[in-house]
mmCIF file of N, CA and C in Angstrom:
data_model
loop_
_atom_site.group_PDB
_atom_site.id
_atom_site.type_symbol
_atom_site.label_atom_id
_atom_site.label_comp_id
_atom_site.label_asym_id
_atom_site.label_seq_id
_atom_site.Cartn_x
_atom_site.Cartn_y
_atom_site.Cartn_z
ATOM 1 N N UNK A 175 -1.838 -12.459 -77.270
ATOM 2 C CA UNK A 175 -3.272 -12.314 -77.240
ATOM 3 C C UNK A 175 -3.695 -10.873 -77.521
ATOM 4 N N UNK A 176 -2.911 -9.873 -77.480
ATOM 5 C CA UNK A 176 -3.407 -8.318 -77.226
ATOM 6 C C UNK A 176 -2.443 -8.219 -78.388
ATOM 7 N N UNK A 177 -3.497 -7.275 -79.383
ATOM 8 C CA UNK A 177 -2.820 -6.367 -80.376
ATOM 9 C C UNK A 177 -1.241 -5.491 -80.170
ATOM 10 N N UNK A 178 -0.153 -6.023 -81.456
ATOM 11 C CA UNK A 178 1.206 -5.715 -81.100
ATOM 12 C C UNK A 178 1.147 -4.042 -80.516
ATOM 13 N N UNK A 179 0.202 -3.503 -80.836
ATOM 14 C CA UNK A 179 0.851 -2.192 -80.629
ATOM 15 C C UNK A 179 -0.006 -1.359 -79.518
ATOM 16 N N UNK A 180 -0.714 -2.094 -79.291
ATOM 17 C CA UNK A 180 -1.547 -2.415 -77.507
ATOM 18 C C UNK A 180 -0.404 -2.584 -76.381
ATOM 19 N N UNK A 181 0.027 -4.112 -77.100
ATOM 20 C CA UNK A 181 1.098 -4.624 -75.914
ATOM 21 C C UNK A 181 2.562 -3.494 -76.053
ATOM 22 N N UNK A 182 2.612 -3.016 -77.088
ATOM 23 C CA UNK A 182 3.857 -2.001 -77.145
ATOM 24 C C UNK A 182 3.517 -0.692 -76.228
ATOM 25 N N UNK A 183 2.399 -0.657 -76.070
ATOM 26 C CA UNK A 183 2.118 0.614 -75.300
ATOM 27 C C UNK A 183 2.134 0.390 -73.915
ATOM 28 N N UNK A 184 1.498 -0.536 -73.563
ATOM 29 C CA UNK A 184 1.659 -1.239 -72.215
ATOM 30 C C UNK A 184 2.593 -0.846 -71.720
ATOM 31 N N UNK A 185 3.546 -1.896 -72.465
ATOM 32 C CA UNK A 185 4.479 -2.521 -72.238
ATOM 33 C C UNK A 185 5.938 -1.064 -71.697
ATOM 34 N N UNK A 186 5.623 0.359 -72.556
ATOM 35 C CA UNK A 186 6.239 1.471 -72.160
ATOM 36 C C UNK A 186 5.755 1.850 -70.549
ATOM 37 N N UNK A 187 4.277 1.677 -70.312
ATOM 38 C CA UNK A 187 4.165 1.607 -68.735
ATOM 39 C C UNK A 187 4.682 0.523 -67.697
ATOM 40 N N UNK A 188 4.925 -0.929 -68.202
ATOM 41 C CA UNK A 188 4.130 -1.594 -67.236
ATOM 42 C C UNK A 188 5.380 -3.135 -67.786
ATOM 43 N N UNK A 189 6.335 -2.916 -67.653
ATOM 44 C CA UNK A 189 7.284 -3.857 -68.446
ATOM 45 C C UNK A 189 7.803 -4.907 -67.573
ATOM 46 N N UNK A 190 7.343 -5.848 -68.034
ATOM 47 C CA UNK A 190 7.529 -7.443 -66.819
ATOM 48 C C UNK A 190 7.003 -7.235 -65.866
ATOM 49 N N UNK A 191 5.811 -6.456 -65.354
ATOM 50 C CA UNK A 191 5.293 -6.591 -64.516
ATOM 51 C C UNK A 191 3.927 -7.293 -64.624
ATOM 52 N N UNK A 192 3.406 -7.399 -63.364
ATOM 53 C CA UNK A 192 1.535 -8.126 -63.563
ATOM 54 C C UNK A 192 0.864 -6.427 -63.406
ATOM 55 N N UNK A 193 -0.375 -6.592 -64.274
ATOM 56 C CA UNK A 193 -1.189 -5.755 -64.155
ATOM 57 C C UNK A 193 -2.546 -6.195 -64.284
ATOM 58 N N UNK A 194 -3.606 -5.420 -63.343
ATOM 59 C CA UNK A 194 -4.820 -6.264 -63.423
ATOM 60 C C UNK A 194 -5.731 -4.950 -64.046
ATOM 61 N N UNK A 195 -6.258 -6.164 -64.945
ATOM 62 C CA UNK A 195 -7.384 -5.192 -65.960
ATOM 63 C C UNK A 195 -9.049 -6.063 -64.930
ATOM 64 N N UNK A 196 -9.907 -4.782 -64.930
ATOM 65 C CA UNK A 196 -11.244 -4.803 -64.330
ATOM 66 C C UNK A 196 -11.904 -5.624 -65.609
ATOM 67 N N UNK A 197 -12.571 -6.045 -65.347
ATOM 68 C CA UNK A 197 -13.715 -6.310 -66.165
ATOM 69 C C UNK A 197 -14.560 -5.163 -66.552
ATOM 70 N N UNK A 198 -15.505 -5.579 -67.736
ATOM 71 C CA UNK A 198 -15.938 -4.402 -68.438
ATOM 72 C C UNK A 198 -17.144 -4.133 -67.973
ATOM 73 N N UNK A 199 -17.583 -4.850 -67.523
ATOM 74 C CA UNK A 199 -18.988 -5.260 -67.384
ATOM 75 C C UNK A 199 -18.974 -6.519 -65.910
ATOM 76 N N UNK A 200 -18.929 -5.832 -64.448
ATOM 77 C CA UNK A 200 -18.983 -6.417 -63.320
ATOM 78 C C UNK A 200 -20.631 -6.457 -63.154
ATOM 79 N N UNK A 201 -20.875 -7.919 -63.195
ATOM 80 C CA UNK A 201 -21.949 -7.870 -62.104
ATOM 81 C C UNK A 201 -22.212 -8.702 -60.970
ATOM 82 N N UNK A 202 -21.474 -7.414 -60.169
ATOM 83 C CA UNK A 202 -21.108 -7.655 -58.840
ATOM 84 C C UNK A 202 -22.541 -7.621 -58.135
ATOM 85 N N UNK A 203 -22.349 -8.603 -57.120
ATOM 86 C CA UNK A 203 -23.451 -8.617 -56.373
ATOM 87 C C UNK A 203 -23.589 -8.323 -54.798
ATOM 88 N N UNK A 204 -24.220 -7.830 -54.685
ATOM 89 C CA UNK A 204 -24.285 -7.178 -52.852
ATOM 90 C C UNK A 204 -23.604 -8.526 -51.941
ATOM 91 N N UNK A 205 -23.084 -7.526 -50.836
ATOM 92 C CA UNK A 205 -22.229 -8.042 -49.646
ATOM 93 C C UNK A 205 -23.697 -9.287 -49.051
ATOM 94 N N UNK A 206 -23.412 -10.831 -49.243
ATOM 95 C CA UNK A 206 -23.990 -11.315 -48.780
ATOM 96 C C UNK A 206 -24.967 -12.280 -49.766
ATOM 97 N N UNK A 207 -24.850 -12.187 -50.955
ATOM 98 C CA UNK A 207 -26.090 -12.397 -51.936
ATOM 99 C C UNK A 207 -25.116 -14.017 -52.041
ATOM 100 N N UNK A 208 -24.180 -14.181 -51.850
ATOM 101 C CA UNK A 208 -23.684 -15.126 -52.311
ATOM 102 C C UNK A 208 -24.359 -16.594 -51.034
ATOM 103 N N UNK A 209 -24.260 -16.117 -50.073
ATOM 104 C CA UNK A 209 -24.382 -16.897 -48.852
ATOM 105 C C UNK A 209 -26.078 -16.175 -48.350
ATOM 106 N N UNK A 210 -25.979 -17.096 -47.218
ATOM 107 C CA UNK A 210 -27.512 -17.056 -46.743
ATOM 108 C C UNK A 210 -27.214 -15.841 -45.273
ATOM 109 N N UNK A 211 -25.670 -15.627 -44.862
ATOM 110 C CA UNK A 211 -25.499 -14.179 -44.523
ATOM 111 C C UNK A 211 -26.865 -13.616 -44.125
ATOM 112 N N UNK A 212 -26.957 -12.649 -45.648
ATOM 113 C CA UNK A 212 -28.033 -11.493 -45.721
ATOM 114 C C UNK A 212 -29.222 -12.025 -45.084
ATOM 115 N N UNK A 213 -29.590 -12.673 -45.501
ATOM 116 C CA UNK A 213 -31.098 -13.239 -45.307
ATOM 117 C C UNK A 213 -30.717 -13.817 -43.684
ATOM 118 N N UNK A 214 -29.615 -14.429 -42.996
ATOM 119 C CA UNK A 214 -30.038 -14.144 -41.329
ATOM 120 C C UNK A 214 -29.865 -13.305 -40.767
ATOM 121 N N UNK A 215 -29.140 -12.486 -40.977
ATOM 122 C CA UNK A 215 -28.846 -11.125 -40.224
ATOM 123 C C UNK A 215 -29.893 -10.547 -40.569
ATOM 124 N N UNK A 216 -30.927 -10.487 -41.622
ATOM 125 C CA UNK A 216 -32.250 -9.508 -41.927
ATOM 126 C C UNK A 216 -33.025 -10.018 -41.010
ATOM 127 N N UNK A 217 -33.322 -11.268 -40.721
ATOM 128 C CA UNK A 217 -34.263 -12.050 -39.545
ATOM 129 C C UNK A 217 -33.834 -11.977 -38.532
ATOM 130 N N UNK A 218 -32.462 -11.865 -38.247
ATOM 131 C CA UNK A 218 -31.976 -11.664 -36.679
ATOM 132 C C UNK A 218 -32.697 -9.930 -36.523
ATOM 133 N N UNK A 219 -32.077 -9.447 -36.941
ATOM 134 C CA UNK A 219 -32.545 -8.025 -36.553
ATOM 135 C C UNK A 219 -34.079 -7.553 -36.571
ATOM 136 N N UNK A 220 -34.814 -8.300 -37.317
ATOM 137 C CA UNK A 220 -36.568 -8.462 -37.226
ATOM 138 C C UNK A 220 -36.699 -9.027 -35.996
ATOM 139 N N UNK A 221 -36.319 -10.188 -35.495
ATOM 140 C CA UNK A 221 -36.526 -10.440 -34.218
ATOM 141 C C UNK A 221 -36.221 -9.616 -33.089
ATOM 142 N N UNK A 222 -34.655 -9.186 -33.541
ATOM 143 C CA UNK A 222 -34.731 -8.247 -32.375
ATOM 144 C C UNK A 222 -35.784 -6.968 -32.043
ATOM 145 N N UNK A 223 -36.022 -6.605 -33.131
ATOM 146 C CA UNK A 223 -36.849 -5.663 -33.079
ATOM 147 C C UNK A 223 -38.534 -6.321 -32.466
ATOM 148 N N UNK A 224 -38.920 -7.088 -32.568
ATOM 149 C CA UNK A 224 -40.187 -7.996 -32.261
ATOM 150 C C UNK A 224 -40.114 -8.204 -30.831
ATOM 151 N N UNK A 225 -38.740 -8.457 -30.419
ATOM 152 C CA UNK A 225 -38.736 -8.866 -29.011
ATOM 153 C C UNK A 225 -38.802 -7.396 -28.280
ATOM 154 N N UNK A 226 -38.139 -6.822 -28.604
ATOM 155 C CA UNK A 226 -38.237 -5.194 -27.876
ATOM 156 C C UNK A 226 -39.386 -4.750 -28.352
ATOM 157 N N UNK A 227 -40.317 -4.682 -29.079
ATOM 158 C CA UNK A 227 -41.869 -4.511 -28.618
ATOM 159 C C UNK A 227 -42.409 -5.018 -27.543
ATOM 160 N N UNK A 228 -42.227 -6.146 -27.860
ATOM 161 C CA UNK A 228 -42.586 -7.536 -26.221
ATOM 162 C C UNK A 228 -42.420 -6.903 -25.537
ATOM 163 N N UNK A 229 -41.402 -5.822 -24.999
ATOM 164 C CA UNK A 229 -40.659 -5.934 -24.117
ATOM 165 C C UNK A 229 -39.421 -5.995 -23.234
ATOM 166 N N UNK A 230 -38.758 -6.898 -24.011
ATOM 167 C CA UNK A 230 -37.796 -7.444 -23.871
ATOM 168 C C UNK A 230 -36.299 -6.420 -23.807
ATOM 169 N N UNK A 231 -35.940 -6.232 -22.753
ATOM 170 C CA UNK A 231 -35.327 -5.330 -22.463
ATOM 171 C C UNK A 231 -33.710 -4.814 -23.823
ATOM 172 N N UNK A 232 -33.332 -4.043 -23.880
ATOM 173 C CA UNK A 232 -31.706 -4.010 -24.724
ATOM 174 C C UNK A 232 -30.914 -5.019 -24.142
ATOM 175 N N UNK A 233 -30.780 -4.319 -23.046
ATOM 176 C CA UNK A 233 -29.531 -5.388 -22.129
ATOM 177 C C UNK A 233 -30.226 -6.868 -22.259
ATOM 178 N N UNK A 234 -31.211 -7.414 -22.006
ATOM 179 C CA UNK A 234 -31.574 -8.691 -22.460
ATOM 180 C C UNK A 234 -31.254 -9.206 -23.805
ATOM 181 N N UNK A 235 -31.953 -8.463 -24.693
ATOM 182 C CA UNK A 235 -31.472 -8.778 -25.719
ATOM 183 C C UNK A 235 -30.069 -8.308 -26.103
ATOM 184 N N UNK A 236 -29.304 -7.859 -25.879
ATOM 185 C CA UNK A 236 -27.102 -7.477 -25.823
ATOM 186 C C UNK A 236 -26.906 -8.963 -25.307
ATOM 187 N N UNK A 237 -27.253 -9.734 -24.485
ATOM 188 C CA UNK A 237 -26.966 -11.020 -23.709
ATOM 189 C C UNK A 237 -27.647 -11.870 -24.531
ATOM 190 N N UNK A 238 -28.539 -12.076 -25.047
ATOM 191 C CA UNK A 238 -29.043 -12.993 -26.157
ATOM 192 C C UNK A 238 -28.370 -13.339 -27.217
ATOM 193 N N UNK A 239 -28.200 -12.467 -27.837
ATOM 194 C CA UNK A 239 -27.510 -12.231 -29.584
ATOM 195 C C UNK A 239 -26.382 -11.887 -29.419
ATOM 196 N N UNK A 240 -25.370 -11.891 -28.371
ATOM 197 C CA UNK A 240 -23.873 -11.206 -28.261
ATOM 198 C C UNK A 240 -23.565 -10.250 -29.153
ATOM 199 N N UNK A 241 -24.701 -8.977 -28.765
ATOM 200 C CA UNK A 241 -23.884 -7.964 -28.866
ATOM 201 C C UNK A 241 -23.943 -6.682 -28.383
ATOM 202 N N UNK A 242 -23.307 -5.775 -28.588
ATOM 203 C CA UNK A 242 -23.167 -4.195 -27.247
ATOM 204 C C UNK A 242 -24.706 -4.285 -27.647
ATOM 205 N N UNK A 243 -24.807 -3.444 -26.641
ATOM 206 C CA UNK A 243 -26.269 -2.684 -26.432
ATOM 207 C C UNK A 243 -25.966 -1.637 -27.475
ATOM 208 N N UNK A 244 -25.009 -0.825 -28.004
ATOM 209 C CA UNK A 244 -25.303 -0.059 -29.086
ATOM 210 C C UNK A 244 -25.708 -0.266 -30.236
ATOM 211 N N UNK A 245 -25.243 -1.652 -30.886
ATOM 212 C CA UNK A 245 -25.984 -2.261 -31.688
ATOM 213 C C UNK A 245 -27.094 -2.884 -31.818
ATOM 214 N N UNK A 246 -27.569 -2.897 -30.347
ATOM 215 C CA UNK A 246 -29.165 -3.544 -30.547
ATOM 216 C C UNK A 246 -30.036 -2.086 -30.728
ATOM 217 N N UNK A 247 -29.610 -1.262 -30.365
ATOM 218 C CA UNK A 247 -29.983 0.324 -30.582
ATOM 219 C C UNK A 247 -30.109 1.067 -32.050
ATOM 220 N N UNK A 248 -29.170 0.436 -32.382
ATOM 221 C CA UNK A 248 -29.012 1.037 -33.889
ATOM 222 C C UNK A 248 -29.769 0.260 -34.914
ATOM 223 N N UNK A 249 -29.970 -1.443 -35.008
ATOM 224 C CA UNK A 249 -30.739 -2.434 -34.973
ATOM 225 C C UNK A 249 -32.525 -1.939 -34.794
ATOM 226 N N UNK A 250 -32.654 -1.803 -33.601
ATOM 227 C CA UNK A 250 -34.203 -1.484 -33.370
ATOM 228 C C UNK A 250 -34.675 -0.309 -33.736
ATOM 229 N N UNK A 251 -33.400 0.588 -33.849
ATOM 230 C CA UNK A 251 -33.832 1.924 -35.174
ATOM 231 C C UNK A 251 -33.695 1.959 -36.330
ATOM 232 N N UNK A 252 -33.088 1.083 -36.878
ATOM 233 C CA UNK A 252 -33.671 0.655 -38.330
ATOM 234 C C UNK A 252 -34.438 -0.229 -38.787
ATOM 235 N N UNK A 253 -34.860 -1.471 -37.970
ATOM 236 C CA UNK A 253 -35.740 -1.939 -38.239
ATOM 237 C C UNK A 253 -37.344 -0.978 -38.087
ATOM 238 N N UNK A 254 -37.239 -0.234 -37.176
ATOM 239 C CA UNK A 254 -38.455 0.638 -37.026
ATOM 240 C C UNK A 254 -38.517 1.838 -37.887
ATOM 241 N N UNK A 255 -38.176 2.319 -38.910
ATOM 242 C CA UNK A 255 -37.379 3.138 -39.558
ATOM 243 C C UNK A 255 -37.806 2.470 -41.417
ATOM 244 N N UNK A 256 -38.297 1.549 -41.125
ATOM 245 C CA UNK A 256 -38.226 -0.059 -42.191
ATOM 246 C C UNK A 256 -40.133 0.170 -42.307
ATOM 247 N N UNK A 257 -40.493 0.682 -40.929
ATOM 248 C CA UNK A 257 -42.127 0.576 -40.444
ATOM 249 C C UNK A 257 -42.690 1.658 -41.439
#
């Protein structure tokens, strides 16, 4: 398939082995675009942030959504950050 003197050159690097060629042109798409992922974790973290206006304490919400209180921290500062 590849020009003889392509594969002859290669072939001085790379002889019976596998080698992976990139594509030329990736269009790769963000962590999540494939699945609906992105789009709940963007609404989970809007809520969280909605509920801690309410009110609604960290530690309440760390026990809600299972997770540390540092991440509901880091969470309600970027969603507000978003404002």
């Amino acid at each position: 398939m590849l020009p003889t003197k392509l594969l002859d050159e290669v072939q001085k690097y790379i002889d019976g082995e596998y080698i992976y060629i990139p594509r030329k042109y990736c269009n790769k798409k963000s962590w999540g675009e494939n699945t609906e992922t992105k789009r709940y974790i963007d609404h989970r973290n809007f809520c969280i942030y909605k509920e801690y206006k309410n009110g609604i304490s960290i530690k309440q919400l760390s026990e809600k959504y299972y997770l540390v209180e540092k991440s509901i921290q880091r969470i309600i500062r970027q969603e507000k950050n978003k404002k």
